[in-house]
Tab-separated table of C-alpha atoms and ligand atoms in Angstrom:
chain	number	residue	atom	x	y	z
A	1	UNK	CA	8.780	37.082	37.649
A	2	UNK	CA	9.817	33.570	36.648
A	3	UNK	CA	7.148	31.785	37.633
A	4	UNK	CA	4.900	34.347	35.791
A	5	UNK	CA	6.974	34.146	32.492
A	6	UNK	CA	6.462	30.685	32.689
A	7	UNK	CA	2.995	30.686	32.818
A	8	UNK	CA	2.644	33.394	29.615
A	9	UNK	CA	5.210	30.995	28.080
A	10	UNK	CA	2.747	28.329	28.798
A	11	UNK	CA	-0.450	30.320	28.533
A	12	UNK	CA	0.666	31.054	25.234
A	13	UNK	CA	1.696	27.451	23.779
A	14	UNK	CA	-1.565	26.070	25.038
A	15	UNK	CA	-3.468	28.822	22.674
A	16	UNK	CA	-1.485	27.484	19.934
A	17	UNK	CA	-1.323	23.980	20.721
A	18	UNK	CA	-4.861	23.694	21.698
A	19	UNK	CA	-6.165	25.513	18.858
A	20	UNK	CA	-4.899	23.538	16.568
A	21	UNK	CA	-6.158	20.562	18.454
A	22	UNK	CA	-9.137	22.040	18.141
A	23	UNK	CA	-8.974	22.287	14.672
A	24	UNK	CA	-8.049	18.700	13.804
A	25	UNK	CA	-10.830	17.380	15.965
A	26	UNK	CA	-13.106	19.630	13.835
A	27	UNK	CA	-12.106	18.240	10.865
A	28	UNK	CA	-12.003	14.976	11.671
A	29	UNK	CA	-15.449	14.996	13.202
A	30	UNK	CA	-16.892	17.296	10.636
A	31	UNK	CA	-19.435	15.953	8.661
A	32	UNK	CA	-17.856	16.872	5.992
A	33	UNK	CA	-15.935	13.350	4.632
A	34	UNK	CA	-11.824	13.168	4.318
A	35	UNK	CA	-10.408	13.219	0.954
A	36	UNK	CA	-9.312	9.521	0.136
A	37	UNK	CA	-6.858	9.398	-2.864
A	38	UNK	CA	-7.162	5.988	-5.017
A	39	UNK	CA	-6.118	5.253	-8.231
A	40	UNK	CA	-8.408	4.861	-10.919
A	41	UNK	CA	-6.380	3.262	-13.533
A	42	UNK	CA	-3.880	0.643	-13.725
A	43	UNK	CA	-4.363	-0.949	-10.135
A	44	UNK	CA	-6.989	-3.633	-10.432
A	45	UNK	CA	-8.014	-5.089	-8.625
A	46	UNK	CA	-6.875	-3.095	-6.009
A	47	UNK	CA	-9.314	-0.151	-7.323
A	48	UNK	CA	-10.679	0.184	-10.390
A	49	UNK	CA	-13.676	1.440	-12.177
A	50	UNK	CA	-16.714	-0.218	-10.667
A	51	UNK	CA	-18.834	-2.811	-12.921
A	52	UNK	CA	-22.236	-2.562	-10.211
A	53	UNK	CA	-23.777	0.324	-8.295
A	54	UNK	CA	-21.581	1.769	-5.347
A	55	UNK	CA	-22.122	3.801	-2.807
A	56	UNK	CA	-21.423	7.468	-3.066
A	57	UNK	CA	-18.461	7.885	-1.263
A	58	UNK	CA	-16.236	5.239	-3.486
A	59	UNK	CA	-16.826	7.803	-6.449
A	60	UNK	CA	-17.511	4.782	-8.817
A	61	UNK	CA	-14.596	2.600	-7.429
A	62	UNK	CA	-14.231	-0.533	-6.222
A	63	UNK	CA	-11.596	-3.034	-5.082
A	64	UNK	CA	-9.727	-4.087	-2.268
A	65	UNK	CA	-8.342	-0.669	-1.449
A	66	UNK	CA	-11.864	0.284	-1.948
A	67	UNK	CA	-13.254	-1.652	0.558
A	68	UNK	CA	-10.166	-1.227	2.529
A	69	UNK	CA	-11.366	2.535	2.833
A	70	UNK	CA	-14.731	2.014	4.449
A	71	UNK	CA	-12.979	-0.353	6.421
A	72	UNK	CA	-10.969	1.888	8.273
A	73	UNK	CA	-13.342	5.012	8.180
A	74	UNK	CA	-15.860	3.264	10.424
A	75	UNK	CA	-12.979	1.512	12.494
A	76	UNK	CA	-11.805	5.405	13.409
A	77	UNK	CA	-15.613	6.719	13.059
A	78	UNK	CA	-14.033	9.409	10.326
A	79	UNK	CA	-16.718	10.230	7.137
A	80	UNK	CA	-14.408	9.429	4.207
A	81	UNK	CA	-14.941	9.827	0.370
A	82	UNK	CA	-12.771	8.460	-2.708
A	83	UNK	CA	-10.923	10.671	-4.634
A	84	UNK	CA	-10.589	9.047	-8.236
A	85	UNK	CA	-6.830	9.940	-9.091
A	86	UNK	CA	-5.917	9.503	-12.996
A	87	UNK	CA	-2.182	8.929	-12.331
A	88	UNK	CA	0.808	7.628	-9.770
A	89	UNK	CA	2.355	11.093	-9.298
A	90	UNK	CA	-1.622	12.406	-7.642
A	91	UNK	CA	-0.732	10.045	-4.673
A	92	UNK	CA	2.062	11.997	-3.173
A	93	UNK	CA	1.797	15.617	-4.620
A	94	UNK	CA	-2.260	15.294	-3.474
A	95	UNK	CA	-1.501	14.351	0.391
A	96	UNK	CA	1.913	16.557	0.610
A	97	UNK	CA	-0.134	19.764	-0.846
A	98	UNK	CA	-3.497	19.253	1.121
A	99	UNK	CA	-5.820	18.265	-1.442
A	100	UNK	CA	-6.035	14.880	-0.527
A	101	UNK	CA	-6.075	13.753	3.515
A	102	UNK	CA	-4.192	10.426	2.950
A	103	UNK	CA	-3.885	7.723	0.643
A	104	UNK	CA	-4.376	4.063	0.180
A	105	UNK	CA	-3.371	3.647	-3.181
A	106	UNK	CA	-0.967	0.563	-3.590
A	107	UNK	CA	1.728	3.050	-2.679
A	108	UNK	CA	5.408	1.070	-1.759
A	109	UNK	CA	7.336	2.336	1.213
A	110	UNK	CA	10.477	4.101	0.450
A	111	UNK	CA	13.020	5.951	2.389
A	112	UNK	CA	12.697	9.133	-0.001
A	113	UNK	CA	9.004	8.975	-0.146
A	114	UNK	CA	8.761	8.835	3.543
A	115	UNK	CA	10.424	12.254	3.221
A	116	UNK	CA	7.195	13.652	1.381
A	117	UNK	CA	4.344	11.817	2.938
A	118	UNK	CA	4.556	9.536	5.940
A	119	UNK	CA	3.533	6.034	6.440
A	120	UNK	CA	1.392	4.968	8.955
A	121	UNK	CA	2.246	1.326	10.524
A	122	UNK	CA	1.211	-1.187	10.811
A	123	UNK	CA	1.436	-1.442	6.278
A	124	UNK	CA	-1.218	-3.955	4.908
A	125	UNK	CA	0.362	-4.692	2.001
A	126	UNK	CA	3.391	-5.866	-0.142
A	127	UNK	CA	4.583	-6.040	-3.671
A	128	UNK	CA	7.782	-6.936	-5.459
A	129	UNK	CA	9.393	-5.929	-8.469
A	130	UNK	CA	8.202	-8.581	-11.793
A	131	UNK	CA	9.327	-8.568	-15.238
A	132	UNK	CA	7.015	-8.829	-17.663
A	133	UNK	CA	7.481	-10.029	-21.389
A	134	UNK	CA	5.832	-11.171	-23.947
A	135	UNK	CA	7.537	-15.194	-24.254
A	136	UNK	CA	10.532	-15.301	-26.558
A	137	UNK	CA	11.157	-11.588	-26.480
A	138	UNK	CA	11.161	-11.689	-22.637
A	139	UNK	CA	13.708	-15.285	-22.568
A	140	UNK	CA	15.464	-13.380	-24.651
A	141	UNK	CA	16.862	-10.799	-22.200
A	142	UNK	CA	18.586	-13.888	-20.413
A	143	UNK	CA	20.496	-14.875	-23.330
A	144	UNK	CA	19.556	-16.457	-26.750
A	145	UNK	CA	20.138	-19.981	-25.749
A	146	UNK	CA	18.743	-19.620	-22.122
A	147	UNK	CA	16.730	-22.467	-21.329
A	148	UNK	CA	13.299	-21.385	-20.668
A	149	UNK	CA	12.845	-21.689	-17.004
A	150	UNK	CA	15.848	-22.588	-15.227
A	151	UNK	CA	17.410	-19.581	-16.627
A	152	UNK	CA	15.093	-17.073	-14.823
A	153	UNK	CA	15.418	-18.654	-11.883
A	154	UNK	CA	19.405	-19.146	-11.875
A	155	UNK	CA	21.769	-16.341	-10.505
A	156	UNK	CA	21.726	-14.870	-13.586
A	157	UNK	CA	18.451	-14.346	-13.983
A	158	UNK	CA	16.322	-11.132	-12.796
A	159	UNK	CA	18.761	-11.353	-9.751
A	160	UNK	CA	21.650	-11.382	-11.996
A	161	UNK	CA	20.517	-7.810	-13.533
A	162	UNK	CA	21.219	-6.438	-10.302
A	163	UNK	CA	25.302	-8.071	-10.223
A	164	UNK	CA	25.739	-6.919	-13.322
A	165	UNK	CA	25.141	-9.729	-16.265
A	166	UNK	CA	22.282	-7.845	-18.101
A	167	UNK	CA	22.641	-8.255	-21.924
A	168	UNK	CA	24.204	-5.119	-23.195
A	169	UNK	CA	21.777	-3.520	-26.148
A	170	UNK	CA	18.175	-4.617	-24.277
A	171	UNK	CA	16.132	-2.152	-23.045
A	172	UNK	CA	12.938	-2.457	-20.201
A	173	UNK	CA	10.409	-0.581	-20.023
A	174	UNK	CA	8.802	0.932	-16.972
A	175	UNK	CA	6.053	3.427	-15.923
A	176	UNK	CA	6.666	6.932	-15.077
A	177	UNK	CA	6.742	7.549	-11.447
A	178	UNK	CA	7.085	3.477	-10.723
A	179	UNK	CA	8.713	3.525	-6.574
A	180	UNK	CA	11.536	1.022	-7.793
A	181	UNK	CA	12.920	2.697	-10.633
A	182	UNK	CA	15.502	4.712	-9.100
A	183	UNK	CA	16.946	1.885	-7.160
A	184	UNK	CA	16.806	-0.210	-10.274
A	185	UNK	CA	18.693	2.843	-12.238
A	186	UNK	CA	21.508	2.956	-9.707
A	187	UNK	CA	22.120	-0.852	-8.893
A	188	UNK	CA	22.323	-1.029	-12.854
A	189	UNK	CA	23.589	2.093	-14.439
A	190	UNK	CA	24.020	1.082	-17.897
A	191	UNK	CA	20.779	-0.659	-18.002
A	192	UNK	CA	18.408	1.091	-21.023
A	193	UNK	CA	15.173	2.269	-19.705
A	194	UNK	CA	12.357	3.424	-21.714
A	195	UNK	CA	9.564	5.558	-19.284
A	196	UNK	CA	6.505	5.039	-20.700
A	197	UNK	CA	3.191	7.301	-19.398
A	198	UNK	CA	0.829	4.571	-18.428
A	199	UNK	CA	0.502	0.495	-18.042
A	200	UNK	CA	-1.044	0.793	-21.148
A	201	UNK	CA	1.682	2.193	-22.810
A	202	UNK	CA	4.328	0.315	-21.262
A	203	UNK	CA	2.726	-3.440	-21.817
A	204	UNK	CA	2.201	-2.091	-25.539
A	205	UNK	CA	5.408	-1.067	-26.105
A	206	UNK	CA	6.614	-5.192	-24.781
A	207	UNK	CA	4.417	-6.456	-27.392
A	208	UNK	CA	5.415	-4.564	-29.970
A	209	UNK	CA	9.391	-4.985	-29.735
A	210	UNK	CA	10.403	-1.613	-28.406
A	211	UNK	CA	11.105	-2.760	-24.823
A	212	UNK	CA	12.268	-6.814	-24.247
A	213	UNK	CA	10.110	-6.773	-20.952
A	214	UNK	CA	8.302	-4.383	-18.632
A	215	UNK	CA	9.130	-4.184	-14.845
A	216	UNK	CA	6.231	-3.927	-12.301
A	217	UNK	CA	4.344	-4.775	-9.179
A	218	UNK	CA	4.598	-8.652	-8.808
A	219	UNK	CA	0.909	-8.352	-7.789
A	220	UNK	CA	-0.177	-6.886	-10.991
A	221	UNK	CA	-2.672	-9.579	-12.724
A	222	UNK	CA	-1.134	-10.450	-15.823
A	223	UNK	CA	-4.887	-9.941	-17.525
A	224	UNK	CA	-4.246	-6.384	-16.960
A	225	UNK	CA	-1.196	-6.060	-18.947
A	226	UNK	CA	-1.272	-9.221	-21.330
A	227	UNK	CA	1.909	-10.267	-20.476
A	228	UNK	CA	3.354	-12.793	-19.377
A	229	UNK	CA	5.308	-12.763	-15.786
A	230	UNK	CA	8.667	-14.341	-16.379
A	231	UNK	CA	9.370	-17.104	-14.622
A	232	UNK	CA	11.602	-14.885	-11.866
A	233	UNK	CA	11.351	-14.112	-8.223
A	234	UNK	CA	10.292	-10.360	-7.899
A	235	UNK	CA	13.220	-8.178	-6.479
A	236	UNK	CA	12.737	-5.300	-4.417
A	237	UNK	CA	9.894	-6.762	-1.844
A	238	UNK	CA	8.484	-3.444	-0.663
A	239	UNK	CA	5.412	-3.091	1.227
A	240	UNK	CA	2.331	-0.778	0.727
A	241	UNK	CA	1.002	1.595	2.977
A	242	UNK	CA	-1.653	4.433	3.734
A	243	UNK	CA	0.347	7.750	3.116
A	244	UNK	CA	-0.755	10.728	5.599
A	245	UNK	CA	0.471	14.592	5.150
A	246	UNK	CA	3.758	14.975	7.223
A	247	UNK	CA	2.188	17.621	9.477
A	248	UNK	CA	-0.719	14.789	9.916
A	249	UNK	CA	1.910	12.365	11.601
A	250	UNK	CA	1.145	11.682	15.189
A	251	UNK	CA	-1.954	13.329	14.962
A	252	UNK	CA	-5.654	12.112	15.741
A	253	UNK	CA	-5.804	11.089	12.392
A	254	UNK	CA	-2.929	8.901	12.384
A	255	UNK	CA	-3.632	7.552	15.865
A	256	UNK	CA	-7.072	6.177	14.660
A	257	UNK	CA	-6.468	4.946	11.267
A	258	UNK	CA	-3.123	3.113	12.921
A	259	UNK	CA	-6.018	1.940	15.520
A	260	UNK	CA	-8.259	1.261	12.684
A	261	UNK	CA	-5.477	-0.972	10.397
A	262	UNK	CA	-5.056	-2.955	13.491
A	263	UNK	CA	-7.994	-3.854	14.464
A	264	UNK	CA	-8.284	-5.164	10.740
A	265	UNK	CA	-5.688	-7.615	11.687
A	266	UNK	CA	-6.004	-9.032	15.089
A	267	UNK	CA	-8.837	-11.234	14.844
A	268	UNK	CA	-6.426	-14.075	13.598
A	269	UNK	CA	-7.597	-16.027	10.662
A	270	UNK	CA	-10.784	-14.221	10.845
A	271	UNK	CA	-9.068	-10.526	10.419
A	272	UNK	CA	-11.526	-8.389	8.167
A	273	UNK	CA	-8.112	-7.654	6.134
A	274	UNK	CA	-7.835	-11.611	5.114
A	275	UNK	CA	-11.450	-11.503	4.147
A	276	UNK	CA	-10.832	-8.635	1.559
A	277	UNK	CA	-7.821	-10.260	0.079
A	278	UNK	CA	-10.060	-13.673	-0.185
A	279	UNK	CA	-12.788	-11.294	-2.058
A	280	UNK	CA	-10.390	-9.158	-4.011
A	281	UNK	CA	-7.026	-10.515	-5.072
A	282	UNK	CA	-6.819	-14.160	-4.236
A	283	UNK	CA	-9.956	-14.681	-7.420
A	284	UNK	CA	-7.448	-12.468	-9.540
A	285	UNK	CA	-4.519	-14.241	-9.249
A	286	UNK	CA	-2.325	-12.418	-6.023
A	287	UNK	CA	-2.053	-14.123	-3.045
A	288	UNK	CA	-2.519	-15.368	-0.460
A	289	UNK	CA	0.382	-12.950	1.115
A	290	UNK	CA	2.934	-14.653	3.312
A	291	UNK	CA	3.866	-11.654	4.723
A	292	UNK	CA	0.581	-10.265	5.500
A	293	UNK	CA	-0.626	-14.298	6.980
A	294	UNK	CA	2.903	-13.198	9.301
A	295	UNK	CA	1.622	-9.634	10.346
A	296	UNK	CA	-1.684	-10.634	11.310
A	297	UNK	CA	-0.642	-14.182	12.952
A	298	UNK	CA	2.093	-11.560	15.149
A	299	UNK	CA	-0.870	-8.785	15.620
A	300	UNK	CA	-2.935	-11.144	16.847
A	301	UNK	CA	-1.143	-13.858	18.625
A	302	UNK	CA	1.974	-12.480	20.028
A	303	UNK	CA	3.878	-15.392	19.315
A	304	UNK	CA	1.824	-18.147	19.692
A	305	UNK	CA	-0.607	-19.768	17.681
A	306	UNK	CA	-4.169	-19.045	19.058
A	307	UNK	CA	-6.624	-21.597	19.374
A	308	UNK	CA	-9.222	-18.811	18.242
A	309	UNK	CA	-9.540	-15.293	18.057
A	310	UNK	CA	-8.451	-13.696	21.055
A	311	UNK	CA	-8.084	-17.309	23.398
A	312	UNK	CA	-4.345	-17.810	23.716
A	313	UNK	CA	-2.565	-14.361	24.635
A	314	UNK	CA	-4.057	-13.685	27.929
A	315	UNK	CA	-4.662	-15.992	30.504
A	316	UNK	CA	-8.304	-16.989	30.818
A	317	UNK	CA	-8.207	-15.813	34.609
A	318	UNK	CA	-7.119	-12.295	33.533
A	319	UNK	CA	-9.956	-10.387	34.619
A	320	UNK	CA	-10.229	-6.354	33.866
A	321	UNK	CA	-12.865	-4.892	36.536
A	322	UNK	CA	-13.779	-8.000	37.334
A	323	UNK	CA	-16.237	-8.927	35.062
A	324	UNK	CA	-14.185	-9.108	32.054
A	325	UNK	CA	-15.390	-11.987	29.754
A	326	UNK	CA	-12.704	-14.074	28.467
A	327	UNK	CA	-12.799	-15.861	25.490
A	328	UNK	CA	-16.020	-14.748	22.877
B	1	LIG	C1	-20.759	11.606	8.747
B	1	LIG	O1	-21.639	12.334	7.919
B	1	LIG	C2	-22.996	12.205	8.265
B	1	LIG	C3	-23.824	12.979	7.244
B	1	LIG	O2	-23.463	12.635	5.964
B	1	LIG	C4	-23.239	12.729	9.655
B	1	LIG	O3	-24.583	12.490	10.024
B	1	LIG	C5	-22.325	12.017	10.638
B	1	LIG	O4	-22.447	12.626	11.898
B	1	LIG	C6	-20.887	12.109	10.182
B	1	LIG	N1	-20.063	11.283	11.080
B	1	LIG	C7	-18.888	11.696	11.533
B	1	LIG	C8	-18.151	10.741	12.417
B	1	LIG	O5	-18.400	12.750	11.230
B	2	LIG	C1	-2.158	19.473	-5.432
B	2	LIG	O1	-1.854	18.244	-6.074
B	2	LIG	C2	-2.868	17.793	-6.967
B	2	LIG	C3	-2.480	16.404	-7.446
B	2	LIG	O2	-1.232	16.387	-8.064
B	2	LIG	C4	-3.025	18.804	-8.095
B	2	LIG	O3	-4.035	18.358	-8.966
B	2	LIG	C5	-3.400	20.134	-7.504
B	2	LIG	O4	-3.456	21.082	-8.530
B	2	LIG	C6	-2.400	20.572	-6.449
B	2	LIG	N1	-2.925	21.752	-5.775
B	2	LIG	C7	-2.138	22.730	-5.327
B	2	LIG	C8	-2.844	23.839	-4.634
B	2	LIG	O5	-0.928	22.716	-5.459
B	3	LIG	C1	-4.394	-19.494	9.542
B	3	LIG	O1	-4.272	-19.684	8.145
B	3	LIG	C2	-2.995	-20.120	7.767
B	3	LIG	C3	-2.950	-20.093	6.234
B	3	LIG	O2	-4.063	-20.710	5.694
B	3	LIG	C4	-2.718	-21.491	8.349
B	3	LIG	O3	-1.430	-21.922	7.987
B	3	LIG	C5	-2.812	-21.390	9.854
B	3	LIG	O4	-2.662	-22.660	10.434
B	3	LIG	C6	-4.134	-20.798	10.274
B	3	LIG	N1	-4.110	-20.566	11.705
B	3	LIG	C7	-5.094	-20.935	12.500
B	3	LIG	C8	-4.922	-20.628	13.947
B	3	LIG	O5	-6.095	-21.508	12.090
């Protein structure tokens, strides 16, 4: 009786289990394409309204997420399509409630976001926290008689907001749904915020006197907000990553696109994922990333420097079946 209990028990499980397996491998080899959420405004040149033809599935976008996309999709042989999403919030509330199946929209790791949507590793990005002002009104926050650089970059510069020597009457401005504002908030609670809708509205406000600067990604080009970045290391390094639906982690889906992200990055010098920051962000201004140069020199290296792609981490007589060729 046991033993036949058992096997109902397991009978059972395996109709669930392998029905939705089932499912999932349906979907994701369906030729209908996955739902990719990017941002259309206020992330160049990550994505961004496209200025040539594109093809049909970036939905008028391009970029370095963009092309990050396609990357990926034919790295884990999914179809994928952009979604064009008109604001911040679309990222998390798409992917949570379905409507979107992940993300790669310049999207900073948290601990409470990982409690909506989860990350998949390795991330291929990273972004700090900048101020943004527009000169004199931006010094200004440091103190009137601040000397113009060496007061950003002292303690008591954007680092000294955080241990507490923030003028008293200046207010920042920052965009609604921004990842780092609730830290910010609660390492400074009597700091004045003003939460402006868009980028727009928030580098406006700077220039015309309502805020004294604007906080935001560090790799934000300052043509895009016509500000200047003050002179300040960015606080709260945070890196990016492609956001799946909770019930998505450790499925098929994650497995490829994590196999997918790393083969972007294990070529060495030569990873596809340096090439698209060469094309996209280095010409605007962000980059090269240190952190990223790191990821892909571990990913592909383990340790040591190669002396090309794939040459140094196993020994040349490692053979696999035999008739493994070494080296390219
Ligand atoms: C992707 O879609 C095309 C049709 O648009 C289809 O021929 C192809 O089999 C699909 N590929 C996958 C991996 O689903
Ligand atoms: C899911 O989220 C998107 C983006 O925020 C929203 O537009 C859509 O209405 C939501 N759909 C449902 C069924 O909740
Ligand atoms: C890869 O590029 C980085 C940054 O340009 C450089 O420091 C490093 O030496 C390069 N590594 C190899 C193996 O060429």
């Amino acid at each position: 009786m046991r033993g036949l209990s058992w096997l109902l028990g397991f009978v059972a499980t395996c109709q669930l289990a392998c029905w939705a397996q089932a499912a999932d491998m349906g979907s994701l080899d369906s030729t209908e394409p996955l739902r990719v959420g990017l941002l259309r405004d206020g992330n160049f040149p990550f994505s961004q309204p496209a200025q040539t033809s594109v093809p049909a599935n970036h939905a008028g976008l391009e970029g370095f997420e963009v092309d990050l996309m396609d990357a990926l999709c034919e790295a884990a042989e999914i179809n994928c399509t952009a979604v064009p999403l008109a604001t911040l919030d679309e990222r998390i509330s798409g992917v949570a409630n379905g409507t979107l199946d992940f993300t790669i929209s310049a999207l900073s790791y948290t601990p409470g976001r990982e409690a909506v949507v989860h990350f998949i590793r390795p991330f291929y990005y990273e972004s700090g926290v900048a101020l943004f002002g527009s000169d004199q009104a931006g010094l200004d926050l440091f103190g009137p008689d601040a000397p113009t650089q060496q007061a950003l970059e002292a303690a008591s510069g954007w680092g000294g907001l955080f241990t507490g020597s923030f003028l008293a009457g200046q207010t920042l401005c920052a965009v609604e749904g921004y990842y780092a504002l609730p830290f910010i908030l609660k390492d400074i609670p009597n700091l004045n915020v003003r939460v402006l809708p868009t980028l727009q509205e928030a580098s406006d406000t700077v220039r015309g006197g309502g805020c004294a600067a604007f906080m935001y990604d560090s790799v934000t080009p300052v043509s895009e907000v016509a500000l200047q970045v003050l002179n300040a290391p960015p606080a709260y390094e945070s890196p990016y990553g492609v956001g799946i639906s909770l019930e998505d982690k450790g499925s098929e889906l994650e497995q490829r696109l994590v196999y997918a992200m790393t083969g972007l990055m294990n070529q060495g010098n030569s990873s596809r994922i340096l090439e698209l920051e060469q094309q996209w962000l280095v010409p605007n201004g962000i980059g090269p990333s240190s952190a990223l140069q790191d990821v892909v020199t571990a990913i592909s290296t383990f340790g040591s420097q190669p002396s090309g792609p794939g040459e140094s981490q196993v020994p040349q007589s490692y053979s696999l079946f035999g008739t493994r060729q070494t080296g390219r």
